[in-house]
Amino acid sequence: MEELLKIKEEAKSRLGSAEDLKALEDIRRKYLGKKGLITLTLRSLGRLPEEERPEAGKHANQVKREIETLLSTRKRELEEKEKVVEEAIDVTLPGRSPKLGRKHPLTQVLDEIKKIFMNLGFEIVEGPEVELEYYNFIALNIPPYHPVRDEHDSFYITNEVLLRTETSAVQIRTMEKRKPPVKIIAPGRVYRRDAVDRTHSHTFHQVEGLWVDKGITFGDLKGTLTLFAQQMFGEKVSLRFRPDYFPFTEPSADGAISCIMCEGKGCPVCSNTGWLEIFGCGMVHPKVLKNVGYDPEKTGGYAFGLGVERIAMLKYGIDDMRLFFENDLRFLEQF
Ligand code: 2U9
């Protein structure tokens, strides 16, 4: 009994001063291992007189259990300590500055466009990128033989469902739901089956605008787009409107700004014309108004469309549209 008590006290004090898991394992082996002190003691019980054996056996087993408990407690303590050491922060290391994100240049330009039109009283409306043929073409008076309706020019999902080729469907859907006045812009992603090059992408962004009410004129259209262009590119910019044709507007015009690189004198950017074509526009076609249940005799208005990539390229002097979509940080970090 005395011997066992001594062993226990000794084990206890050794465990208390064990500094790592290896020292702990040594102690375990010394007491509980195959040739450990406790193991040997238990084995030697057979040599005791028979009447002493049960009591001594009980005692030895109890000491064994106590040492086991002490071992596992100490083990947990040491493991905890080692974890803290492993995870310790070295405050003398130089700091790592967090990478600051920023908005993609297209998003920045889109935000700027939205802000200008919001200040002019336009509401921003969005709609689905997967559209019905009806909203994308038919309601807009785009005839079946128009090239954009060909499956070689648009991404069809079924015969009647496709990726929208312009955001005009958003305006159709809005007019179907509301009575005039409707004064909205529809920004968003559009898709055309174009081969990718410096000035084309199968996926790009548009902002289309629409103002329908009693008595809206082409003069209102010119005023709005002039204000827009001057806020976007600077006060000095002047606008040119030339007759054009779109199935959804009549009359229609293509809109150009005086070249922002050469101020209209002629340079490589404007192909020596002095002008940059940046939008299409016109008065909403009476058939389109009828399609949404409006009376063209009573209400009418204007519509316009502009390409966000083209505006961003001109604003920042970028000569290749693909840069916007390649996710190259060397390009993106400049904005
Ligand atoms: C409704 C009625 C008419 C929107 C318009 C254009 C002219 C136009 C192009 C500019 C550059 C597309 O991104 S681009 O290639 N857009 O020329 N868009 S009028 O006319 C509408 C829209 C909605 C209900």
Tab-separated table of C-alpha atoms and ligand atoms in Angstrom:
chain	number	residue	atom	x	y	z
A	1	MET	CA	0.000	0.000	0.000
A	2	GLU	CA	2.727	2.408	0.987
A	3	GLU	CA	4.640	1.582	-2.150
A	4	LEU	CA	1.553	2.328	-4.270
A	5	LEU	CA	0.952	5.635	-2.509
A	6	LYS	CA	4.553	6.622	-3.153
A	7	ILE	CA	4.230	5.696	-6.829
A	8	LYS	CA	1.059	7.739	-7.084
A	9	GLU	CA	2.567	10.852	-5.468
A	10	GLU	CA	5.656	10.577	-7.619
A	11	ALA	CA	3.598	10.210	-10.797
A	12	LYS	CA	1.479	13.170	-9.779
A	13	SER	CA	4.453	15.449	-9.319
A	14	ARG	CA	6.125	14.309	-12.547
A	15	LEU	CA	2.928	14.936	-14.472
A	16	GLY	CA	2.677	18.415	-12.978
A	17	SER	CA	6.090	19.316	-14.314
A	18	ALA	CA	5.775	17.570	-17.713
A	19	GLU	CA	6.189	20.356	-20.279
A	20	ASP	CA	5.167	18.678	-23.504
A	21	LEU	CA	3.262	15.732	-24.943
A	22	LYS	CA	6.447	13.740	-25.393
A	23	ALA	CA	7.341	14.011	-21.687
A	24	LEU	CA	3.799	12.918	-20.927
A	25	GLU	CA	4.148	9.832	-23.092
A	26	ASP	CA	7.398	8.947	-21.254
A	27	ILE	CA	5.560	9.180	-17.966
A	28	ARG	CA	2.703	7.035	-19.247
A	29	ARG	CA	5.152	4.360	-20.290
A	30	LYS	CA	7.021	4.555	-16.989
A	31	TYR	CA	3.863	3.860	-14.943
A	32	LEU	CA	1.298	2.239	-17.179
A	33	GLY	CA	3.373	0.744	-19.977
A	34	LYS	CA	4.006	-2.989	-20.336
A	35	LYS	CA	6.924	-2.769	-17.947
A	36	GLY	CA	5.528	0.207	-16.065
A	37	LEU	CA	5.567	0.445	-12.301
A	38	ILE	CA	1.830	0.004	-11.851
A	39	THR	CA	1.713	-2.867	-14.338
A	40	LEU	CA	4.513	-4.631	-12.513
A	41	THR	CA	2.859	-4.005	-9.143
A	42	LEU	CA	-0.402	-5.499	-10.375
A	43	ARG	CA	1.450	-8.496	-11.703
A	44	SER	CA	3.316	-8.996	-8.419
A	45	LEU	CA	0.080	-9.201	-6.432
A	46	GLY	CA	0.155	-12.963	-6.878
A	47	ARG	CA	3.080	-13.139	-4.504
A	48	LEU	CA	1.086	-11.668	-1.614
A	49	PRO	CA	-0.633	-13.854	0.965
A	50	GLU	CA	-4.068	-14.785	-0.322
A	51	GLU	CA	-6.065	-12.781	2.267
A	52	GLU	CA	-4.257	-9.555	1.348
A	53	ARG	CA	-4.669	-9.925	-2.373
A	54	PRO	CA	-8.242	-8.558	-2.883
A	55	GLU	CA	-7.612	-5.383	-0.882
A	56	ALA	CA	-4.234	-4.754	-2.522
A	57	GLY	CA	-5.671	-5.459	-6.005
A	58	LYS	CA	-8.476	-2.986	-5.428
A	59	HIS	CA	-6.070	-0.376	-4.255
A	60	ALA	CA	-3.632	-0.911	-7.137
A	61	ASN	CA	-6.418	-0.646	-9.705
A	62	GLN	CA	-7.649	2.546	-8.101
A	63	VAL	CA	-4.179	4.082	-8.255
A	64	LYS	CA	-3.969	2.993	-11.903
A	65	ARG	CA	-7.257	4.738	-12.692
A	66	GLU	CA	-6.172	7.865	-10.826
A	67	ILE	CA	-2.941	8.063	-12.817
A	68	GLU	CA	-4.890	7.530	-16.035
A	69	THR	CA	-7.218	10.414	-15.157
A	70	LEU	CA	-4.314	12.681	-14.225
A	71	LEU	CA	-2.598	11.789	-17.482
A	72	SER	CA	-5.555	12.645	-19.655
A	73	THR	CA	-6.218	15.903	-17.798
A	74	ARG	CA	-2.612	16.976	-18.199
A	75	LYS	CA	-2.695	15.870	-21.844
A	76	ARG	CA	-5.642	18.134	-22.550
A	77	GLU	CA	-3.896	21.040	-20.806
A	78	LEU	CA	-0.738	20.575	-22.840
A	79	GLU	CA	-2.624	20.207	-26.122
A	80	GLU	CA	-4.425	23.456	-25.411
A	81	LYS	CA	-1.131	25.156	-24.629
A	82	GLU	CA	0.487	23.884	-27.849
A	83	LYS	CA	-2.472	25.095	-29.887
A	84	VAL	CA	-2.146	28.578	-28.412
A	85	VAL	CA	1.564	28.606	-29.255
A	86	GLU	CA	0.851	27.442	-32.819
A	87	GLU	CA	-1.808	30.070	-33.369
A	88	ALA	CA	0.061	32.874	-31.694
A	89	ILE	CA	0.197	36.095	-33.693
A	90	ASP	CA	3.644	37.517	-34.227
A	91	VAL	CA	2.974	41.215	-33.728
A	92	THR	CA	6.437	42.098	-35.018
A	93	LEU	CA	5.632	40.862	-38.560
A	94	PRO	CA	4.969	43.588	-41.143
A	95	GLY	CA	1.238	44.157	-41.723
A	96	ARG	CA	-0.616	42.833	-44.758
A	97	SER	CA	-2.810	45.523	-46.248
A	98	PRO	CA	-6.238	44.204	-47.292
A	99	LYS	CA	-6.953	44.313	-51.047
A	100	LEU	CA	-9.473	47.047	-51.717
A	101	GLY	CA	-12.096	46.210	-54.306
A	102	ARG	CA	-13.603	48.710	-56.693
A	103	LYS	CA	-16.414	48.951	-59.186
A	104	HIS	CA	-15.826	47.607	-62.693
A	105	PRO	CA	-15.361	50.512	-65.145
A	106	LEU	CA	-18.588	49.533	-66.942
A	107	THR	CA	-20.490	49.667	-63.657
A	108	GLN	CA	-18.967	53.079	-62.910
A	109	VAL	CA	-20.078	54.420	-66.303
A	110	LEU	CA	-23.503	52.800	-65.937
A	111	ASP	CA	-23.898	54.396	-62.496
A	112	GLU	CA	-22.995	57.766	-63.967
A	113	ILE	CA	-25.511	57.378	-66.817
A	114	LYS	CA	-28.247	56.337	-64.374
A	115	LYS	CA	-27.518	59.322	-62.132
A	116	ILE	CA	-27.785	61.817	-64.995
A	117	PHE	CA	-31.153	60.430	-66.125
A	118	MET	CA	-32.450	60.139	-62.559
A	119	ASN	CA	-31.700	63.841	-62.123
A	120	LEU	CA	-33.796	64.482	-65.254
A	121	GLY	CA	-36.749	62.654	-63.681
A	122	PHE	CA	-36.381	59.199	-65.228
A	123	GLU	CA	-37.178	56.111	-63.198
A	124	ILE	CA	-34.925	53.049	-63.516
A	125	VAL	CA	-36.721	49.832	-64.517
A	126	GLU	CA	-35.240	46.387	-65.019
A	127	GLY	CA	-36.524	43.195	-66.605
A	128	PRO	CA	-35.614	39.626	-67.595
A	129	GLU	CA	-32.589	38.840	-69.782
A	130	VAL	CA	-34.348	35.740	-71.121
A	131	GLU	CA	-37.243	37.165	-73.120
A	132	LEU	CA	-40.221	36.083	-75.134
A	133	GLU	CA	-40.067	36.631	-78.881
A	134	TYR	CA	-43.227	38.696	-78.481
A	135	TYR	CA	-41.664	41.313	-76.159
A	136	ASN	CA	-38.267	41.303	-77.855
A	137	PHE	CA	-39.486	41.605	-81.460
A	138	ILE	CA	-43.199	41.465	-82.222
A	139	ALA	CA	-44.415	44.191	-79.856
A	140	LEU	CA	-41.578	46.392	-81.141
A	141	ASN	CA	-42.788	46.121	-84.722
A	142	ILE	CA	-39.634	44.247	-85.763
A	143	PRO	CA	-40.762	42.234	-88.827
A	144	PRO	CA	-40.059	38.471	-89.198
A	145	TYR	CA	-37.607	39.113	-92.052
A	146	HIS	CA	-35.469	41.541	-90.018
A	147	PRO	CA	-31.888	40.169	-89.723
A	148	VAL	CA	-31.859	40.405	-85.909
A	149	ARG	CA	-34.669	37.821	-85.779
A	150	ASP	CA	-32.535	35.261	-87.568
A	151	GLU	CA	-31.144	32.484	-85.399
A	152	HIS	CA	-27.708	33.361	-86.762
A	153	ASP	CA	-27.949	36.784	-85.158
A	154	SER	CA	-29.613	36.048	-81.813
A	155	PHE	CA	-29.307	33.390	-79.113
A	156	TYR	CA	-32.544	31.381	-79.176
A	157	ILE	CA	-33.476	29.010	-76.359
A	158	THR	CA	-36.669	27.776	-78.018
A	159	ASN	CA	-38.604	29.111	-81.027
A	160	GLU	CA	-40.314	31.696	-78.845
A	161	VAL	CA	-37.698	32.315	-76.140
A	162	LEU	CA	-34.319	34.036	-76.562
A	163	LEU	CA	-31.667	36.113	-74.819
A	164	ARG	CA	-32.836	39.706	-75.221
A	165	THR	CA	-31.146	41.613	-78.044
A	166	GLU	CA	-32.027	44.999	-76.548
A	167	THR	CA	-33.687	46.163	-73.341
A	168	SER	CA	-36.795	47.509	-75.151
A	169	ALA	CA	-38.922	44.648	-73.831
A	170	VAL	CA	-38.636	46.240	-70.395
A	171	GLN	CA	-40.326	49.384	-71.711
A	172	ILE	CA	-43.060	47.333	-73.415
A	173	ARG	CA	-43.746	45.416	-70.207
A	174	THR	CA	-43.825	48.660	-68.212
A	175	MET	CA	-46.254	50.388	-70.595
A	176	GLU	CA	-48.525	47.310	-70.558
A	177	LYS	CA	-48.777	47.674	-66.783
A	178	ARG	CA	-49.084	51.470	-66.478
A	179	LYS	CA	-50.918	54.409	-67.973
A	180	PRO	CA	-48.974	57.434	-69.294
A	181	PRO	CA	-46.938	59.325	-68.220
A	182	VAL	CA	-44.174	56.733	-68.433
A	183	LYS	CA	-40.700	58.217	-68.034
A	184	ILE	CA	-38.161	55.438	-67.597
A	185	ILE	CA	-34.727	54.163	-68.470
A	186	ALA	CA	-33.988	50.446	-68.863
A	187	PRO	CA	-30.318	49.628	-68.283
A	188	GLY	CA	-28.965	46.105	-68.635
A	189	ARG	CA	-27.133	43.321	-70.346
A	190	VAL	CA	-28.072	42.293	-73.882
A	191	TYR	CA	-26.931	39.521	-76.232
A	192	ARG	CA	-26.221	39.275	-79.945
A	193	ARG	CA	-24.611	36.534	-81.938
A	194	ASP	CA	-21.660	38.706	-83.004
A	195	ALA	CA	-18.062	37.588	-83.479
A	196	VAL	CA	-15.919	39.166	-80.769
A	197	ASP	CA	-13.467	41.863	-81.921
A	198	ARG	CA	-12.197	45.286	-80.841
A	199	THR	CA	-15.637	46.862	-81.141
A	200	HIS	CA	-18.021	43.888	-80.783
A	201	SER	CA	-19.014	41.509	-78.008
A	202	HIS	CA	-21.755	38.869	-77.885
A	203	THR	CA	-22.691	40.292	-74.477
A	204	PHE	CA	-22.857	44.027	-73.896
A	205	HIS	CA	-24.800	46.703	-72.026
A	206	GLN	CA	-27.419	49.188	-73.086
A	207	VAL	CA	-29.392	51.965	-71.596
A	208	GLU	CA	-32.677	52.625	-73.348
A	209	GLY	CA	-34.920	55.520	-72.439
A	210	LEU	CA	-38.605	56.202	-72.980
A	211	TRP	CA	-40.834	59.148	-72.213
A	212	VAL	CA	-44.465	58.798	-73.212
A	213	ASP	CA	-47.115	61.350	-72.303
A	214	LYS	CA	-49.369	63.942	-73.932
A	215	GLY	CA	-47.437	66.403	-76.076
A	216	ILE	CA	-43.887	65.039	-75.946
A	217	THR	CA	-41.925	66.264	-78.982
A	218	PHE	CA	-38.705	65.595	-80.847
A	219	GLY	CA	-37.526	68.883	-79.296
A	220	ASP	CA	-37.832	67.279	-75.840
A	221	LEU	CA	-35.755	64.369	-77.102
A	222	LYS	CA	-33.013	66.685	-78.384
A	223	GLY	CA	-32.980	68.653	-75.139
A	224	THR	CA	-32.719	65.553	-72.947
A	225	LEU	CA	-29.955	63.926	-74.987
A	226	THR	CA	-28.006	67.175	-75.254
A	227	LEU	CA	-28.075	67.591	-71.474
A	228	PHE	CA	-27.044	63.962	-71.068
A	229	ALA	CA	-24.096	64.258	-73.490
A	230	GLN	CA	-22.867	67.494	-71.915
A	231	GLN	CA	-22.962	66.041	-68.401
A	232	MET	CA	-21.275	62.853	-69.556
A	233	PHE	CA	-18.570	64.331	-71.813
A	234	GLY	CA	-18.357	68.017	-70.909
A	235	GLU	CA	-20.152	71.319	-71.546
A	236	LYS	CA	-18.384	71.942	-74.869
A	237	VAL	CA	-19.932	68.921	-76.604
A	238	SER	CA	-22.420	69.603	-79.395
A	239	LEU	CA	-24.936	67.151	-80.879
A	240	ARG	CA	-25.856	66.140	-84.405
A	241	PHE	CA	-29.070	64.311	-85.325
A	242	ARG	CA	-29.347	62.642	-88.752
A	243	PRO	CA	-32.313	60.754	-90.186
A	244	ASP	CA	-32.128	56.994	-89.681
A	245	TYR	CA	-34.515	54.050	-89.657
A	246	PHE	CA	-35.661	51.761	-86.824
A	247	PRO	CA	-38.849	49.655	-86.932
A	248	PHE	CA	-39.891	50.854	-83.448
A	249	THR	CA	-39.523	54.611	-83.930
A	250	GLU	CA	-40.825	57.024	-86.597
A	251	PRO	CA	-39.200	59.371	-87.376
A	252	SER	CA	-35.849	57.968	-86.264
A	253	ALA	CA	-32.411	59.501	-85.958
A	254	ASP	CA	-28.851	58.545	-85.270
A	255	GLY	CA	-27.240	60.786	-82.694
A	256	ALA	CA	-23.607	61.855	-82.660
A	257	ILE	CA	-21.517	64.063	-80.394
A	258	SER	CA	-18.699	66.305	-81.581
A	259	CYS	CA	-15.462	64.319	-81.204
A	260	ILE	CA	-14.199	64.600	-77.633
A	261	MET	CA	-10.610	63.931	-78.703
A	262	CYS	CA	-10.239	66.613	-81.385
A	263	GLU	CA	-13.281	68.803	-80.609
A	264	GLY	CA	-14.618	68.208	-84.107
A	265	LYS	CA	-11.481	69.022	-86.109
A	266	GLY	CA	-10.984	65.436	-87.297
A	267	CYS	CA	-8.713	62.744	-85.858
A	268	PRO	CA	-8.220	58.951	-85.988
A	269	VAL	CA	-10.807	58.370	-83.208
A	270	CYS	CA	-13.612	60.003	-85.221
A	271	SER	CA	-12.221	58.747	-88.566
A	272	ASN	CA	-11.641	62.391	-89.524
A	273	THR	CA	-15.368	63.137	-89.478
A	274	GLY	CA	-15.333	65.238	-86.305
A	275	TRP	CA	-18.341	63.235	-84.998
A	276	LEU	CA	-18.862	60.139	-82.825
A	277	GLU	CA	-22.132	58.223	-83.203
A	278	ILE	CA	-23.238	57.207	-79.723
A	279	PHE	CA	-26.997	56.704	-79.730
A	280	GLY	CA	-30.072	55.958	-81.773
A	281	CYS	CA	-33.416	57.606	-81.096
A	282	GLY	CA	-36.802	58.604	-82.409
A	283	MET	CA	-40.497	59.073	-81.688
A	284	VAL	CA	-42.156	55.820	-80.549
A	285	HIS	CA	-43.903	54.193	-83.543
A	286	PRO	CA	-47.730	54.374	-83.404
A	287	LYS	CA	-47.905	50.589	-83.897
A	288	VAL	CA	-45.785	50.061	-80.786
A	289	LEU	CA	-48.090	52.341	-78.795
A	290	LYS	CA	-51.116	50.415	-80.064
A	291	ASN	CA	-49.487	47.101	-79.103
A	292	VAL	CA	-49.437	48.173	-75.448
A	293	GLY	CA	-52.997	49.511	-75.575
A	294	TYR	CA	-52.191	53.242	-75.827
A	295	ASP	CA	-54.040	55.555	-78.219
A	296	PRO	CA	-51.395	57.086	-80.542
A	297	GLU	CA	-53.802	59.962	-81.255
A	298	LYS	CA	-53.702	60.981	-77.610
A	299	THR	CA	-50.286	59.986	-76.314
A	300	GLY	CA	-46.851	59.674	-77.776
A	301	GLY	CA	-43.249	60.176	-76.915
A	302	TYR	CA	-39.658	59.519	-77.623
A	303	ALA	CA	-37.237	56.630	-77.155
A	304	PHE	CA	-33.499	56.325	-77.383
A	305	GLY	CA	-30.830	53.666	-76.964
A	306	LEU	CA	-27.159	53.848	-76.174
A	307	GLY	CA	-24.372	51.317	-75.775
A	308	VAL	CA	-22.554	51.499	-72.431
A	309	GLU	CA	-19.296	49.923	-73.694
A	310	ARG	CA	-18.990	52.453	-76.492
A	311	ILE	CA	-19.486	55.357	-74.091
A	312	ALA	CA	-16.982	53.925	-71.598
A	313	MET	CA	-14.421	53.385	-74.387
A	314	LEU	CA	-14.745	56.989	-75.548
A	315	LYS	CA	-14.713	58.416	-72.041
A	316	TYR	CA	-11.566	56.563	-70.995
A	317	GLY	CA	-9.821	56.321	-74.381
A	318	ILE	CA	-10.013	52.506	-74.527
A	319	ASP	CA	-9.549	51.049	-78.022
A	320	ASP	CA	-10.492	47.394	-77.391
A	321	MET	CA	-13.866	46.302	-75.937
A	322	ARG	CA	-12.492	42.866	-74.974
A	323	LEU	CA	-10.529	44.491	-72.132
A	324	PHE	CA	-13.797	44.969	-70.225
A	325	PHE	CA	-14.484	41.248	-70.116
A	326	GLU	CA	-11.077	39.650	-69.621
A	327	ASN	CA	-10.860	40.306	-65.867
A	328	ASP	CA	-7.226	41.373	-66.117
A	329	LEU	CA	-6.451	43.292	-62.910
A	330	ARG	CA	-3.692	45.285	-64.634
A	331	PHE	CA	-6.466	46.852	-66.725
A	332	LEU	CA	-9.204	47.002	-64.096
A	333	GLU	CA	-7.029	48.569	-61.378
A	334	GLN	CA	-6.639	51.718	-63.472
A	335	PHE	CA	-10.220	52.759	-62.784
B	1	2U9	C1	-39.744	51.094	-77.034
B	1	2U9	C2	-39.827	51.824	-78.218
B	1	2U9	C3	-38.711	52.280	-78.826
B	1	2U9	C4	-35.138	52.421	-78.387
B	1	2U9	C5	-34.144	52.818	-79.414
B	1	2U9	C6	-32.288	52.850	-80.609
B	1	2U9	C7	-33.034	53.768	-81.298
B	1	2U9	C8	-30.900	52.490	-80.988
B	1	2U9	C9	-28.913	51.274	-80.381
B	1	2U9	C10	-27.931	52.220	-79.810
B	1	2U9	C11	-26.631	51.537	-79.589
B	1	2U9	C12	-28.671	49.955	-79.752
B	1	2U9	O1	-26.750	49.534	-78.044
B	1	2U9	S1	-26.963	49.894	-79.373
B	1	2U9	O2	-26.322	49.144	-80.394
B	1	2U9	N1	-30.269	51.689	-80.134
B	1	2U9	O3	-30.392	52.871	-81.998
B	1	2U9	N2	-32.933	52.316	-79.549
B	1	2U9	S2	-34.509	53.923	-80.563
B	1	2U9	O4	-36.374	52.494	-78.914
B	1	2U9	C13	-37.463	52.035	-78.268
B	1	2U9	C14	-37.384	51.310	-77.130
B	1	2U9	C15	-38.511	50.845	-76.497
B	1	2U9	C16	-40.966	50.570	-76.378
